[in-house]
Amino acid sequence: MVSRHVGIFSRDGESCYSWLVTYLLTFLAVGDVHPVYITNNNYHSVRENIALCNFAILYHTKRRGRVNITDVTDSLYEDELNMLSRLLGKEKVIVVIDDLDDSGSVAKDTILQNQPSIKRLTKDLFLFSVQDKQYINVDNHGVMTDKLNPIKQLIKRPANPSERAPINIPINQEPLYPTHNRQQNGNIQRNKKTIMVGLGVIVIIIVIIILSITLSKSG
C-alpha cells in the first residue's frame, strides 16, 4: 500500500485538532500527518508544504465564532482553498469543520449552499460537533467511527487517471496573493489606457502647432 502524507492546513493551532491527528496516525495507510499553520503572509510557505502532501485537510473550528471558510464576508480560506484544489486536485482535498452545535445533514447542506466553493473545490465536507467528540474513544462502532471512516476511505483511495491532474506552478511564477494580483493587473491596464490617451493628445497638439507655424509662414 502506498503511504499517504496528509497535511492539515488551518489558522487554528495543532492542539485544536490533535484528536484528528491521533486518529489518522492509527491508520496504516497514513505515513505521516503534517500540520501547517496559515497566517496572512505565509502564502508561499503554505504552497511549499502542499508539495509535501498527497492528501490535504482544511480544518476550521467554530471556536472562532463563525463558519467563514469561503464565499462569505471575512472568509478565512478563500485563496488557500483554491490553491489546495489547484495543486492536489479536488479529489485529494476535504474540509473539516469542528466544534459545531449541530453536525447533521441539514447543517451540512446549509453550509454548502451558502459557501458553494467548498463543493466545487473539494471532495467533501465533514462536520463534527462538541458532542460528537465525546465518543472518540468509546468503541469501534460509535458515532465518531461512522463519521471518520469515510475520511479514511478517501485517503486510501487510489488515484484515478480520469481525475483532473494537479497543476504544478513554479513558485517564482505564482503571485504572492492571487486576489491582490488581479487588482494590481486591473490597475496596470487602466494606467496603460491613460498613458495612451495622453500620448494621443500630445500628438494632436504637436500637429496643430506645426500647422499653425506652416500657415503663418505661408501667409
PDB file of N, CA and C in Angstrom, residues 7 19 28 32 39 45 48 56 77 79-81 86 107-108 113 133 141 161 175 177:
ATOM      1  N   GLY A   7      -1.638  16.416   4.951  1.00  0.00           N
ATOM      2  CA  GLY A   7      -1.420  17.738   5.512  1.00  0.00           C
ATOM      3  C   GLY A   7      -2.714  18.283   6.084  1.00  0.00           C
ATOM      4  N   TRP A  19      -7.009  15.513  18.235  1.00  0.00           N
ATOM      5  CA  TRP A  19      -7.817  14.290  18.177  1.00  0.00           C
ATOM      6  C   TRP A  19      -7.842  13.709  16.764  1.00  0.00           C
ATOM      7  N   LEU A  28      -2.946   2.726   8.968  1.00  0.00           N
ATOM      8  CA  LEU A  28      -1.683   2.248   8.415  1.00  0.00           C
ATOM      9  C   LEU A  28      -1.317   2.912   7.096  1.00  0.00           C
ATOM     10  N   ASP A  32       2.498   9.900   7.496  1.00  0.00           N
ATOM     11  CA  ASP A  32       2.683  10.968   8.472  1.00  0.00           C
ATOM     12  C   ASP A  32       1.576  11.998   8.317  1.00  0.00           C
ATOM     13  N   THR A  39      -1.134  31.832   8.059  1.00  0.00           N
ATOM     14  CA  THR A  39      -1.222  33.217   8.510  1.00  0.00           C
ATOM     15  C   THR A  39      -1.567  34.094   7.306  1.00  0.00           C
ATOM     16  N   SER A  45       4.922  29.760   1.888  1.00  0.00           N
ATOM     17  CA  SER A  45       5.253  28.663   2.790  1.00  0.00           C
ATOM     18  C   SER A  45       4.171  27.585   2.756  1.00  0.00           C
ATOM     19  N   GLU A  48       4.576  25.578  -0.416  1.00  0.00           N
ATOM     20  CA  GLU A  48       5.692  24.631  -0.334  1.00  0.00           C
ATOM     21  C   GLU A  48       5.308  23.405   0.481  1.00  0.00           C
ATOM     22  N   ALA A  56      -4.943  16.466   1.528  1.00  0.00           N
ATOM     23  CA  ALA A  56      -5.000  17.651   2.383  1.00  0.00           C
ATOM     24  C   ALA A  56      -6.349  17.785   3.072  1.00  0.00           C
ATOM     25  N   TYR A  77     -10.313  31.302   4.221  1.00  0.00           N
ATOM     26  CA  TYR A  77      -9.531  30.328   3.463  1.00  0.00           C
ATOM     27  C   TYR A  77      -9.769  30.371   1.962  1.00  0.00           C
ATOM     28  N   ASP A  79      -8.249  31.933  -0.679  1.00  0.00           N
ATOM     29  CA  ASP A  79      -7.060  31.701  -1.506  1.00  0.00           C
ATOM     30  C   ASP A  79      -6.464  30.324  -1.263  1.00  0.00           C
ATOM     31  N   GLU A  80      -6.416  29.913   0.009  1.00  0.00           N
ATOM     32  CA  GLU A  80      -5.807  28.626   0.338  1.00  0.00           C
ATOM     33  C   GLU A  80      -6.607  27.458  -0.235  1.00  0.00           C
ATOM     34  N   LEU A  81      -7.938  27.577  -0.204  1.00  0.00           N
ATOM     35  CA  LEU A  81      -8.780  26.509  -0.737  1.00  0.00           C
ATOM     36  C   LEU A  81      -8.581  26.373  -2.242  1.00  0.00           C
ATOM     37  N   ARG A  86      -6.161  23.376  -6.716  1.00  0.00           N
ATOM     38  CA  ARG A  86      -5.412  23.518  -7.966  1.00  0.00           C
ATOM     39  C   ARG A  86      -4.172  22.629  -7.981  1.00  0.00           C
ATOM     40  N   ALA A 107     -27.385  20.854   8.561  1.00  0.00           N
ATOM     41  CA  ALA A 107     -26.337  21.863   8.788  1.00  0.00           C
ATOM     42  C   ALA A 107     -25.309  21.815   7.662  1.00  0.00           C
ATOM     43  N   LYS A 108     -24.962  20.611   7.231  1.00  0.00           N
ATOM     44  CA  LYS A 108     -24.002  20.460   6.130  1.00  0.00           C
ATOM     45  C   LYS A 108     -24.548  21.057   4.842  1.00  0.00           C
ATOM     46  N   GLN A 113     -24.630  25.254   0.644  1.00  0.00           N
ATOM     47  CA  GLN A 113     -25.445  26.172  -0.145  1.00  0.00           C
ATOM     48  C   GLN A 113     -24.925  27.601  -0.040  1.00  0.00           C
ATOM     49  N   LYS A 133     -17.416  14.472  19.693  1.00  0.00           N
ATOM     50  CA  LYS A 133     -16.070  14.112  20.158  1.00  0.00           C
ATOM     51  C   LYS A 133     -16.064  13.437  21.522  1.00  0.00           C
ATOM     52  N   HIS A 141     -17.652   1.179  16.883  1.00  0.00           N
ATOM     53  CA  HIS A 141     -18.883   1.295  16.103  1.00  0.00           C
ATOM     54  C   HIS A 141     -19.685   2.513  16.539  1.00  0.00           C
ATOM     55  N   PRO A 161      -6.864   7.864 -13.032  1.00  0.00           N
ATOM     56  CA  PRO A 161      -6.301   8.597 -14.172  1.00  0.00           C
ATOM     57  C   PRO A 161      -7.280   9.575 -14.809  1.00  0.00           C
ATOM     58  N   PRO A 175       1.772  34.334  -8.207  1.00  0.00           N
ATOM     59  CA  PRO A 175       1.638  35.573  -7.454  1.00  0.00           C
ATOM     60  C   PRO A 175       1.549  35.294  -5.960  1.00  0.00           C
ATOM     61  N   TYR A 177      -0.251  36.829  -3.599  1.00  0.00           N
ATOM     62  CA  TYR A 177      -1.663  36.770  -3.249  1.00  0.00           C
ATOM     63  C   TYR A 177      -2.485  36.951  -4.505  1.00  0.00           C
TER      64      TYR A 177
END
